[in-house]
Coordinates of C-alpha atoms and ligand atoms in Angstrom, one line a residue:
M1 CA 0.0 0.4 0.1
R2 CA 2.7 2.7 1.1
L3 CA 5.7 3.5 -0.9
L4 CA 8.3 5.4 -0.4
A5 CA 9.8 6.5 -3.2
P6 CA 8.2 9.9 -4.2
L7 CA 5.8 9.8 -7.4
I8 CA 7.2 12.9 -8.6
A9 CA 9.6 14.9 -7.7
A10 CA 9.0 18.7 -8.8
A11 CA 8.7 21.8 -8.9
V12 CA 7.6 23.2 -5.6
F13 CA 6.1 26.2 -4.7
S14 CA 5.7 27.6 -0.4
T15 CA 3.8 29.5 1.3
A16 CA 7.2 31.5 2.1
L17 CA 7.1 32.7 -2.1
F18 CA 3.7 33.5 -1.4
A19 CA 4.1 36.1 1.4
Q20 CA 6.4 37.8 -0.1
T21 CA 4.2 38.8 -3.2
A22 CA 1.0 38.3 -2.2
T23 CA -0.4 41.9 -1.7
D24 CA -1.8 40.6 1.0
A25 CA 0.2 38.0 2.9
I26 CA -1.2 34.4 4.8
A27 CA -0.7 33.1 7.5
P28 CA -0.4 29.0 7.1
E29 CA -2.7 27.0 9.0
A30 CA -0.9 25.6 12.2
G31 CA 0.0 21.8 12.2
T32 CA -0.4 22.8 7.7
S33 CA 1.4 23.2 4.7
T34 CA 0.3 24.8 1.6
T35 CA 3.5 23.3 -0.3
V36 CA 2.8 21.1 -2.9
A37 CA 4.3 19.4 -5.8
A38 CA 3.6 20.8 -9.4
T39 CA 3.4 17.1 -11.8
S40 CA 3.4 19.0 -14.8
P41 CA 4.6 22.8 -16.2
E42 CA -0.3 23.3 -16.6
I43 CA -0.2 22.9 -12.5
A44 CA 3.7 24.5 -12.1
A45 CA 2.8 28.4 -14.4
A46 CA -1.2 28.3 -12.3
L47 CA 0.3 27.3 -8.2
E48 CA 2.6 29.8 -9.8
A49 CA 0.5 32.2 -10.2
K50 CA -1.1 32.2 -7.1
A51 CA 2.3 32.0 -5.1
A52 CA 2.3 35.6 -7.1
G53 CA -0.6 36.9 -6.2
K54 CA -2.4 36.6 -9.8
P55 CA -5.5 35.5 -11.3
V56 CA -5.3 32.9 -13.7
E57 CA -7.0 33.8 -17.1
A58 CA -9.0 31.8 -19.1
E59 CA -11.2 32.2 -22.6
N60 CA -13.5 29.2 -22.6
W61 CA -13.7 27.5 -19.1
M62 CA -12.4 27.5 -16.1
V63 CA -12.3 24.9 -12.8
A64 CA -11.0 25.9 -9.2
A65 CA -11.2 23.5 -6.2
A66 CA -8.6 22.2 -3.5
N67 CA -6.2 19.8 -5.4
P68 CA -4.3 20.2 -8.2
L69 CA -4.7 16.6 -8.9
A70 CA -8.7 16.9 -9.1
V71 CA -8.6 20.3 -11.4
S72 CA -6.5 18.6 -13.6
A73 CA -8.7 16.2 -14.6
G74 CA -11.6 18.8 -14.2
A75 CA -9.3 20.2 -17.1
R76 CA -8.8 17.1 -19.1
V77 CA -12.5 16.9 -19.6
L78 CA -13.9 21.0 -20.1
R79 CA -10.7 20.9 -22.6
D80 CA -12.0 17.4 -24.6
G81 CA -15.9 19.4 -24.5
G82 CA -17.4 18.6 -21.9
T83 CA -19.5 20.2 -19.0
A84 CA -19.2 22.1 -15.9
A85 CA -21.3 18.9 -14.8
D86 CA -19.4 16.0 -16.5
A87 CA -16.0 17.8 -14.7
M88 CA -17.4 18.3 -11.4
V89 CA -17.8 14.2 -11.1
A90 CA -14.0 13.5 -11.9
V91 CA -12.7 16.5 -10.0
Q92 CA -15.2 14.5 -6.5
A93 CA -13.5 11.5 -7.7
V94 CA -10.2 12.5 -7.6
L95 CA -10.9 14.4 -3.8
G96 CA -12.1 11.4 -2.9
L97 CA -8.9 10.3 -3.0
V98 CA -6.8 13.4 -2.8
E99 CA -7.6 15.5 -0.6
P100 CA -10.3 12.6 1.6
Q101 CA -10.1 14.2 5.0
S102 CA -13.2 16.0 3.1
S103 CA -14.9 15.0 0.7
G104 CA -16.4 11.8 -0.7
L105 CA -18.4 9.2 -2.0
G106 CA -19.5 8.9 2.1
G107 CA -19.5 12.6 2.4
G108 CA -22.9 15.1 1.3
A109 CA -22.8 17.6 -1.5
F110 CA -24.3 21.0 -2.5
L111 CA -24.7 21.8 -6.1
V112 CA -26.2 25.4 -7.5
W113 CA -25.8 25.8 -12.0
Y114 CA -26.5 28.5 -14.2
D115 CA -27.8 26.5 -17.2
G116 CA -26.1 28.7 -20.2
A117 CA -28.3 27.3 -22.3
S118 CA -31.5 28.3 -20.4
G119 CA -30.4 30.9 -18.1
V120 CA -32.3 29.1 -15.7
L121 CA -30.5 29.2 -11.6
T122 CA -31.5 26.1 -10.1
T123 CA -30.4 24.2 -7.5
L124 CA -29.5 20.8 -6.5
D125 CA -30.0 19.2 -2.3
G126 CA -28.4 16.5 -2.1
R127 CA -27.3 16.7 2.2
E128 CA -27.7 13.5 4.0
T129 CA -30.2 12.4 6.1
A130 CA -30.4 10.8 9.2
P131 CA -31.4 7.1 9.6
L132 CA -35.2 6.3 9.9
A133 CA -33.8 4.7 13.6
A134 CA -32.7 7.6 14.6
T135 CA -35.3 10.3 17.0
P136 CA -34.2 13.6 18.6
K137 CA -32.3 11.9 21.8
L138 CA -30.0 10.9 19.0
F139 CA -26.7 12.5 20.7
L140 CA -28.4 12.1 24.3
D141 CA -26.5 10.2 27.3
D142 CA -28.6 7.7 29.9
T143 CA -29.2 10.7 31.3
G144 CA -30.6 13.1 29.0
Q145 CA -27.2 15.1 28.4
P146 CA -25.9 15.6 25.4
L147 CA -23.1 13.1 24.7
E148 CA -19.5 15.4 24.1
F149 CA -18.5 16.1 20.9
F150 CA -16.3 14.3 19.9
D151 CA -18.2 11.1 21.6
A152 CA -20.4 11.7 19.2
V153 CA -18.2 12.1 15.7
V154 CA -16.3 8.8 16.1
G155 CA -17.6 5.7 15.2
G156 CA -21.6 4.8 13.9
L157 CA -23.8 7.2 15.7
S158 CA -23.1 10.3 13.2
V159 CA -23.4 9.3 9.5
G160 CA -26.5 10.0 7.7
T161 CA -26.9 8.6 3.8
P162 CA -24.7 9.7 1.8
G163 CA -25.9 11.9 -1.5
T164 CA -23.1 12.7 -2.9
P165 CA -22.9 9.7 -5.8
R166 CA -26.3 10.3 -5.9
L167 CA -26.1 14.4 -7.0
M168 CA -23.1 13.0 -9.4
E169 CA -25.4 11.3 -11.2
M170 CA -28.0 13.1 -11.5
A171 CA -26.1 16.5 -12.2
Q172 CA -24.3 14.3 -14.8
K173 CA -27.5 12.6 -16.1
R174 CA -29.4 16.4 -16.7
W175 CA -26.4 18.3 -17.7
G176 CA -23.5 16.8 -19.1
K177 CA -22.1 15.3 -22.5
S178 CA -19.5 13.5 -22.3
D179 CA -19.5 9.5 -21.1
W180 CA -19.8 8.7 -17.3
S181 CA -18.0 5.5 -17.3
G182 CA -14.9 7.9 -18.6
L183 CA -15.6 10.6 -16.2
F184 CA -14.2 8.3 -13.5
D185 CA -10.6 7.3 -15.7
E186 CA -8.4 9.8 -14.0
A187 CA -9.8 9.1 -10.5
I188 CA -8.9 5.3 -11.1
A189 CA -5.6 5.2 -12.8
L190 CA -5.0 7.6 -9.8
A191 CA -6.4 5.4 -7.0
E192 CA -4.2 1.9 -8.5
N193 CA -1.5 3.3 -10.1
G194 CA -0.6 5.8 -6.7
F195 CA -0.6 9.5 -5.9
A196 CA 2.0 11.5 -3.9
V197 CA 1.1 12.1 -0.1
S198 CA 0.1 15.7 0.0
P199 CA 1.6 17.6 2.6
R200 CA -2.1 18.4 4.2
L201 CA -3.3 15.7 3.5
A202 CA 0.6 14.4 6.0
E203 CA 0.2 16.8 8.8
L204 CA -3.9 16.8 9.3
V205 CA -3.7 12.5 9.5
A206 CA -0.1 12.8 12.4
G207 CA -2.1 15.5 13.6
D208 CA -5.4 12.6 14.6
A209 CA -3.5 9.8 14.1
E210 CA -5.0 8.7 18.2
R211 CA -8.1 9.0 16.4
L212 CA -7.4 7.2 12.9
S213 CA -5.9 4.8 15.1
R214 CA -9.6 3.4 16.7
F215 CA -11.1 1.6 13.0
P216 CA -9.2 -1.2 11.8
A217 CA -9.3 -0.1 8.3
T218 CA -9.0 3.9 8.2
A219 CA -6.2 3.0 10.7
A220 CA -4.1 0.2 8.1
Y221 CA -5.1 2.9 5.0
F222 CA -3.6 5.5 6.4
L223 CA -1.6 4.8 9.7
P224 CA 1.1 2.0 7.6
D225 CA 2.5 0.0 9.8
G226 CA 1.8 2.2 13.4
N227 CA 2.8 5.4 11.5
P228 CA 1.4 8.6 10.0
I229 CA 1.4 8.8 5.8
A230 CA 4.1 10.7 5.1
A231 CA 3.7 14.0 2.5
G232 CA 5.4 12.6 -0.8
D233 CA 5.0 9.4 -0.1
T234 CA 2.6 7.2 -3.0
L235 CA -0.9 5.6 -1.3
M236 CA -2.8 3.6 -3.5
N237 CA -6.2 2.6 -3.2
T238 CA -7.2 -0.6 -5.4
A239 CA -10.2 -0.9 -3.4
Y240 CA -11.8 2.6 -4.5
A241 CA -10.5 2.3 -7.2
A242 CA -13.0 -0.3 -7.7
T243 CA -15.8 1.0 -6.0
L244 CA -15.7 4.4 -8.7
Q245 CA -15.5 0.9 -11.7
A246 CA -18.7 -0.5 -9.9
I247 CA -19.8 3.5 -10.5
A248 CA -18.0 4.0 -13.5
E249 CA -20.4 0.4 -15.1
G250 CA -23.7 0.3 -12.8
G251 CA -24.2 4.6 -11.9
A252 CA -24.6 5.5 -8.6
D253 CA -27.5 2.4 -8.3
A254 CA -24.2 0.5 -8.0
F255 CA -23.6 2.7 -4.5
Y256 CA -26.8 2.8 -3.1
Y257 CA -27.9 -1.7 -3.5
G258 CA -25.6 -4.2 -3.3
P259 CA -21.9 -5.1 -1.8
V260 CA -20.6 -1.3 -1.8
A261 CA -24.1 -0.7 0.7
E262 CA -24.1 -3.6 2.0
D263 CA -20.9 -2.8 3.4
I264 CA -21.6 0.8 4.6
V265 CA -24.2 -0.7 6.8
A266 CA -21.9 -3.6 8.2
T267 CA -18.9 -0.9 9.0
L268 CA -21.2 1.3 11.0
A269 CA -23.3 -1.5 13.0
G270 CA -19.1 -3.4 13.3
A271 CA -17.9 0.6 15.1
A272 CA -16.0 -0.1 18.3
G273 CA -18.1 1.4 20.8
N274 CA -20.6 3.2 18.8
P275 CA -22.1 1.9 16.7
G276 CA -25.1 3.2 14.1
L277 CA -28.2 2.9 12.9
L278 CA -28.1 3.1 9.6
A279 CA -29.4 0.9 7.1
P280 CA -30.1 -0.4 4.1
I281 CA -33.8 0.8 3.0
D282 CA -32.2 5.0 4.5
L283 CA -29.3 4.2 1.4
A284 CA -32.3 2.4 -1.1
T285 CA -34.4 5.4 -0.4
Y286 CA -31.6 8.1 -0.7
R287 CA -33.2 11.3 -3.1
V288 CA -31.6 14.4 -4.4
V289 CA -33.7 17.0 -4.3
E290 CA -33.9 19.5 -7.0
R291 CA -34.4 23.0 -5.1
D292 CA -34.9 26.9 -6.0
P293 CA -32.5 29.0 -5.0
A294 CA -32.3 31.1 -2.3
C295 CA -31.4 34.9 -3.8
V296 CA -31.3 38.5 -2.6
T297 CA -30.5 41.5 -4.2
Y298 CA -26.6 43.4 -3.4
R299 CA -25.5 46.7 -5.7
A300 CA -27.5 45.6 -8.1
H301 CA -26.5 42.0 -8.3
E302 CA -28.6 38.7 -7.5
V303 CA -26.2 36.6 -5.2
C304 CA -28.4 33.0 -4.9
G305 CA -27.7 30.3 -3.3
M306 CA -28.1 27.0 -1.0
G307 CA -31.4 27.5 1.0
P308 CA -32.8 25.0 3.5
P309 CA -31.5 22.7 4.9
S310 CA -28.5 24.8 4.5
S311 CA -28.3 28.4 5.9
G312 CA -25.4 29.9 3.6
A313 CA -27.5 31.4 1.5
L314 CA -29.9 32.5 3.6
T315 CA -27.5 33.5 5.9
V316 CA -25.2 35.6 3.7
G317 CA -28.2 37.3 2.2
Q318 CA -29.1 38.7 5.4
I319 CA -25.4 40.0 6.0
L320 CA -25.6 41.4 2.3
G321 CA -29.3 42.4 2.6
M322 CA -28.5 44.3 5.9
L323 CA -25.3 45.9 4.6
R324 CA -27.6 47.7 1.5
D325 CA -27.4 50.9 2.6
T326 CA -23.8 51.1 3.9
D327 CA -21.4 52.6 1.9
L328 CA -18.6 50.3 2.1
A329 CA -16.9 51.3 -1.1
A330 CA -16.5 54.5 0.6
L331 CA -15.8 53.4 3.7
G332 CA -13.0 50.6 3.0
P333 CA -11.5 47.5 3.3
G334 CA -9.4 48.8 6.1
S335 CA -12.0 51.5 7.5
A336 CA -13.2 49.6 11.4
E337 CA -16.1 51.3 10.7
A338 CA -17.0 49.4 7.8
W339 CA -16.0 46.2 9.5
R340 CA -18.5 46.5 12.9
R341 CA -21.4 46.4 10.2
I342 CA -20.4 43.9 8.3
G343 CA -19.9 42.1 11.9
D344 CA -23.1 43.7 13.4
A345 CA -25.1 42.5 10.8
S346 CA -23.8 39.1 10.9
R347 CA -24.2 38.4 14.1
L348 CA -27.7 39.2 14.3
A349 CA -28.1 37.0 10.7
F350 CA -26.4 34.3 12.7
A351 CA -28.4 35.3 15.6
D352 CA -31.3 34.1 13.4
R353 CA -30.1 31.9 12.0
G354 CA -29.5 29.7 15.4
R355 CA -33.2 30.3 16.7
Y356 CA -35.1 30.3 12.4
M357 CA -33.2 28.0 10.4
A358 CA -33.4 24.2 9.8
D359 CA -34.7 21.5 7.7
S360 CA -37.6 23.3 5.9
D361 CA -39.3 19.7 4.6
F362 CA -39.4 19.7 8.4
V363 CA -40.3 22.0 10.5
P364 CA -41.9 25.5 9.2
M365 CA -39.5 28.3 8.4
P366 CA -40.3 32.3 8.4
A367 CA -41.1 32.8 4.9
G368 CA -39.5 36.2 5.8
L369 CA -36.0 36.1 6.6
T370 CA -34.8 38.4 3.3
A371 CA -37.5 40.6 2.9
D372 CA -36.3 43.1 2.1
G373 CA -38.2 45.6 5.0
Y374 CA -36.9 43.2 7.6
L375 CA -33.7 43.3 6.4
A376 CA -34.4 47.4 7.1
E377 CA -35.4 46.7 9.9
R378 CA -33.3 45.0 10.9
A379 CA -30.4 46.8 9.4
Q380 CA -31.4 49.9 11.4
L381 CA -29.9 49.2 14.8
L382 CA -26.4 49.1 13.0
D383 CA -26.9 52.9 12.7
T384 CA -25.2 53.4 16.2
D385 CA -21.7 54.3 16.5
K386 CA -20.5 51.0 18.8
A387 CA -20.4 47.8 18.6
L388 CA -24.3 45.9 19.2
E389 CA -25.0 45.1 22.9
D390 CA -27.6 42.6 22.9
V391 CA -28.2 40.7 19.7
E392 CA -31.7 39.0 19.6
P393 CA -33.0 37.5 16.9
G394 CA -35.4 39.6 14.9
N395 CA -39.4 38.2 14.1
P396 CA -39.7 38.1 10.6
D397 CA -42.9 37.8 9.1
W398 CA -44.4 34.4 9.6
D399 CA -46.7 32.3 7.5
H400 CA -48.2 31.1 11.2
A401 CA -46.6 31.5 15.1
M402 CA -43.6 29.0 16.2
L403 CA -41.7 29.4 19.1
W404 CA -38.8 27.4 18.7
G405 CA -35.3 27.3 21.3
D406 CA -32.1 28.3 20.1
D407 CA -29.5 25.5 17.9
Q408 CA -27.4 24.0 20.0
S409 CA -24.9 22.4 17.2
I410 CA -21.3 23.2 17.2
E411 CA -19.3 22.8 14.2
F412 CA -15.6 22.8 12.9
P413 CA -14.0 23.4 10.1
S414 CA -14.1 21.4 7.3
T415 CA -15.0 20.4 3.6
S416 CA -14.5 21.5 -0.2
H417 CA -15.4 23.9 -3.2
I418 CA -15.0 22.9 -6.5
S419 CA -16.3 26.0 -9.0
I420 CA -16.3 25.7 -12.4
V421 CA -17.2 27.4 -15.8
D422 CA -18.1 25.4 -19.1
S423 CA -17.2 26.2 -22.3
Y424 CA -21.1 26.3 -23.1
G425 CA -21.9 29.0 -20.7
N426 CA -22.7 27.1 -18.0
A427 CA -21.6 27.3 -14.5
L428 CA -21.8 25.6 -11.1
S429 CA -20.7 26.1 -8.1
M430 CA -20.6 23.4 -5.7
T431 CA -19.6 23.0 -1.6
T432 CA -18.8 19.2 -0.5
T433 CA -18.1 17.7 3.0
I434 CA -17.4 14.3 5.1
E435 CA -18.2 17.5 8.0
N436 CA -14.8 17.0 10.2
G437 CA -11.9 16.8 9.2
F438 CA -12.2 12.9 7.5
G439 CA -15.8 12.3 9.2
S440 CA -16.8 9.8 11.5
R441 CA -13.2 8.5 11.2
L442 CA -14.6 5.1 8.9
M443 CA -13.4 3.2 6.0
T444 CA -15.6 1.4 4.4
G445 CA -14.1 -1.5 2.8
G446 CA -15.1 0.8 -0.4
G447 CA -12.4 2.4 0.3
F448 CA -13.5 6.4 1.2
L449 CA -15.0 7.5 4.4
L450 CA -18.1 7.6 6.3
N451 CA -19.3 11.2 7.3
N452 CA -20.3 12.7 10.5
E453 CA -22.8 15.0 8.7
L454 CA -25.2 14.1 12.0
T455 CA -23.7 16.2 13.9
D456 CA -24.7 18.9 11.9
F457 CA -28.1 18.5 13.9
S458 CA -28.8 19.7 17.4
F459 CA -27.3 17.6 20.5
A460 CA -30.1 19.1 22.9
T461 CA -33.7 18.5 21.2
H462 CA -35.1 21.6 23.2
E463 CA -34.5 24.6 24.8
D464 CA -36.4 26.0 27.8
G465 CA -39.6 24.0 26.9
R466 CA -39.0 24.8 22.8
P467 CA -38.4 22.5 20.5
I468 CA -35.2 23.4 18.8
A469 CA -36.0 23.8 14.9
N470 CA -32.2 21.8 13.7
R471 CA -33.0 18.7 16.5
V472 CA -32.4 15.3 15.3
E473 CA -35.4 13.4 13.0
P474 CA -35.8 10.9 10.9
G475 CA -35.3 10.8 7.6
K476 CA -34.5 15.0 8.0
R477 CA -31.9 16.9 6.3
P478 CA -28.8 18.1 9.6
R479 CA -28.4 22.2 9.1
S480 CA -25.6 23.4 7.2
S481 CA -23.5 26.3 6.8
M482 CA -22.2 25.7 3.2
A483 CA -22.8 28.4 0.8
P484 CA -22.4 27.8 -3.4
S485 CA -23.1 31.2 -4.4
I486 CA -23.3 31.7 -8.0
V487 CA -23.6 36.1 -8.6
L488 CA -25.8 37.2 -11.3
K489 CA -25.3 40.8 -13.0
D490 CA -28.9 41.4 -15.5
G491 CA -28.9 37.8 -15.2
K492 CA -25.4 37.0 -16.1
P493 CA -23.0 34.7 -14.2
V494 CA -20.3 37.3 -12.4
L495 CA -18.8 35.5 -9.9
V496 CA -19.0 31.6 -9.0
V497 CA -17.8 31.4 -5.1
G498 CA -18.1 29.0 -1.7
S499 CA -15.6 28.4 0.8
P500 CA -15.6 24.8 3.3
G501 CA -14.9 26.1 6.9
G502 CA -17.8 24.7 8.9
S503 CA -19.9 27.9 10.3
R504 CA -17.1 30.0 9.1
I505 CA -18.0 29.3 5.9
I506 CA -21.3 32.7 6.0
G507 CA -18.6 34.7 6.6
Y508 CA -16.3 34.0 4.7
V509 CA -18.3 34.3 1.5
A510 CA -20.3 37.4 2.7
Q511 CA -17.2 38.7 2.4
A512 CA -15.7 37.3 -0.9
I513 CA -18.4 38.3 -1.7
I514 CA -18.2 42.1 -0.9
A515 CA -14.0 41.8 -1.6
H516 CA -15.1 41.7 -5.5
L517 CA -18.1 43.7 -5.7
D518 CA -17.8 46.7 -3.1
W519 CA -13.6 47.3 -2.8
G520 CA -13.7 46.0 -6.2
M521 CA -10.6 43.1 -6.0
D522 CA -10.0 40.6 -8.9
V523 CA -11.0 36.8 -7.6
Q524 CA -7.1 36.4 -6.2
Q525 CA -7.2 38.9 -4.6
T526 CA -10.8 38.5 -3.3
V527 CA -10.1 34.9 -1.5
A528 CA -6.5 35.9 -0.5
M529 CA -7.5 38.5 2.2
G530 CA -7.1 38.6 5.6
H531 CA -10.5 37.4 7.8
A532 CA -12.5 39.3 10.4
L533 CA -14.8 37.4 11.3
N534 CA -18.6 37.8 13.6
R535 CA -20.2 35.5 14.3
F536 CA -21.6 35.2 18.0
G537 CA -19.6 38.5 19.0
T538 CA -16.4 38.1 19.8
F539 CA -13.6 39.1 16.3
D540 CA -12.4 36.6 14.8
L541 CA -9.3 38.1 12.9
E542 CA -6.7 36.5 11.0
A543 CA -3.2 36.2 12.5
G544 CA -0.5 38.0 9.8
T545 CA -2.4 39.8 7.3
T546 CA -4.3 43.1 7.0
A547 CA -7.3 42.7 9.3
E548 CA -4.9 41.4 12.5
A549 CA -4.3 45.5 12.2
L550 CA -7.7 46.2 12.6
A551 CA -8.1 44.7 16.1
P552 CA -6.6 47.5 18.1
A553 CA -9.8 49.8 16.7
L554 CA -11.9 47.6 16.7
E555 CA -11.4 46.7 20.7
A556 CA -11.6 49.9 21.2
L557 CA -15.5 49.9 19.1
G558 CA -16.6 47.2 21.8
Y559 CA -15.2 44.2 20.4
E560 CA -13.2 41.1 22.0
V561 CA -11.1 40.1 19.5
S562 CA -9.4 37.2 18.4
I563 CA -6.3 36.4 16.1
G564 CA -5.3 33.2 13.8
E565 CA -6.3 30.9 11.5
R566 CA -9.2 31.1 9.6
N567 CA -8.4 28.3 7.0
S568 CA -10.8 29.5 4.8
G569 CA -10.7 27.4 1.5
L570 CA -11.7 30.1 -1.2
H571 CA -12.6 29.0 -4.9
A572 CA -13.1 31.6 -7.2
I573 CA -14.5 32.7 -10.8
A574 CA -15.0 35.7 -12.2
I575 CA -17.2 35.8 -16.0
G576 CA -16.2 39.1 -17.2
D577 CA -14.7 39.4 -21.5
G578 CA -12.7 36.7 -20.2
L579 CA -12.6 34.3 -17.3
S580 CA -10.6 34.7 -13.9
G581 CA -9.3 32.1 -11.3
G582 CA -8.6 32.0 -8.1
A583 CA -7.4 29.8 -5.4
D584 CA -7.0 29.7 -2.2
P585 CA -3.5 30.2 -0.9
R586 CA -4.2 28.5 2.7
R587 CA -5.0 25.5 1.2
E588 CA -3.3 23.3 -2.1
G589 CA -6.3 24.0 -4.4
I590 CA -5.2 26.0 -7.9
A591 CA -7.4 27.4 -11.0
L592 CA -7.0 25.4 -14.7
G593 CA -8.5 27.3 -16.8
G594 CA -8.2 27.4 -21.3
Ligands
LIG601 N1 -20.6 19.6 8.0 C1 -20.4 21.4 6.7 C2 -21.8 21.8 7.2 O1 -22.7 21.7 6.6 O2 -21.8 23.0 6.9

C-alpha cells in the first residue's frame, strides 16, 4: 500500500514564496502546509500564479478546486468538450482520493447550477439524511445530557445517508455531455497506480492519528505499520478504484444497493464502541432534491445560493441585505466602521440562523427571513457607533406562529469547494463535505470514509421547554452552513464562489462577495484577503494579515477580538470579457483554464 519513493519530484512552491509576493500575506494554517508539488507544467504555472497573488486567466472554461490532481482531471474533461457537470464528476472522484479528509462518496454536497442555454439557475440538495431509526435523542446520553462532541463524531452514530454519489449522477445525467464511465478514468488510474500524499493530508493524518487508529481499516490506510503516511509517499487505494469502477459501470445504484451498500451498513454496525443506525432502507430510499435557489439583491446583482437545509444562502443574504445602505466602497477594506457594520450584521443574521433555520421539509420556517422590509428594519440596529451589546433573533414574517429554542449544534471547519465554468456558458458552484476532518473516521471496504454529518444537528432537543428547529428527526437533513454561490448581473453569472470552514463559511463567502463587488478586488485578491468574521460577538481576525491590524480599532469599538488561523478554502471564478480564476492560498488548490 505504501511506497516510500516520491511519485514525482517536481517544482515546489511554498507559502513563504507567496508571503513575499502576494498583496496580503497569509499565515499558514497551524500544523499544516500549503506546499504542494507541481506534476505538470500547467499545474506549475497555476501554482506560480497563486504564489504571485495573480488570478489565472482564460477564454473558454475554468475550474478551481482544492487539489491540483483533481483540478487537472476536471480540466481534461472541459478541454475535451465536457460540461461543468461532467467536470465536477471527475473532480469529485479525484478529491475523494487525494483529499479524503474533506469530501467523498461517503458524504454530501450542495450544487448551484446556472444553465447557459436557458438562463435558469437551480440547486441540487445532496445533503445526508438521518437514518429512519434515528430519534431526536440520538446524541443524548442515558441521563438525557448531550454527548461530548467527539464522542458523537467518531464511530457509527454520526453517519448520515450519503448523498454525493446520487448528486454526481443526477447532475451529470441532467447537464452532462460526456460518457459517464470515462469520467472516473483519471481517479481510477490514480487510485490503482498511486498518488503522492500532499503535505496537508500528511499533516492532518499526523494530527488525528489517535482517532484514526481506532478502527482497523482506517488505521491500515492512513497509519500503515502504525506510522502516519508522510508527504510524498505514494498511496494506492485499490478498494476505492473498485468502487469507482462499479459506479462507472452501474451508476449510483452500484453505491446504494448491492455489495458497496452492504459493506457501508456492516462497517457502521461493527464500529467498536459506537455502532450506527444506518440501514439498507436508508440507502435504497435516498433522494437528491432539486430546490429553488435562495437569492438576494445586492449592489444591482443577484446573489444566489443554497436554501434550506443549508443556512448558507439565507445567512449570507441577510448579512448583505442589511448592508445595502452602507457605502462600503467609500469606507474601504481598512475601515473599522466598515467591519463594525459587517460584523454586527453577521451577528444579527447568526441569531436568526440559530433560532429559525433548519430542514424546511421538516420544520416550518419564517417566509420573510430575507424580505427587504425585514432586513431594512434589522439594519437600523446598525445605526450606532459601537459594538451591539445585545443581539437577539428578529421577528420575520411567519405563515403561522412558532416558538423555537435556539440551536445548540457545534461545527468545526472542514469541507471542500469546487467552482467550474464551461465553454457552453454553464456555471457550477458546489460545496462538498464529509463534515469533520476524516468524518466519522470509519473507512469502508470500498475505500472511502463515511461522514459524521449528523453532528450538524443540535444535540439538545429543547431549550427552556421549546423545541429546537434543527433537532434530529428520522429522514431529516442536518442544517448546513455551506454556501455555494453564483452572483448574477442582468441575469448572467459574474462570480462563482464558495468555501469550506464550518459556520465560518458564511463569513468567508459574504466577505468574498463584498471584496469583489464593493472593493473591486480581482478574484485572487478576493480569496487571499485576510479574514475578519463575527458570528457570536467575538471578532475572529486572521493572524498575520491586514485583518489583524484592525484589532485595536475594533477593541475600541467594544469588541473582544480573537487572532488566529482562519482556514478558508475559497475557490472563485469571475466571468467578464474572459474568465479569471482564484484559489485560496491557505490550501493546496489551484485554478486552471483554457
Ligand atoms: N458540515 C459542514 C456544513 O454542512 O456546514
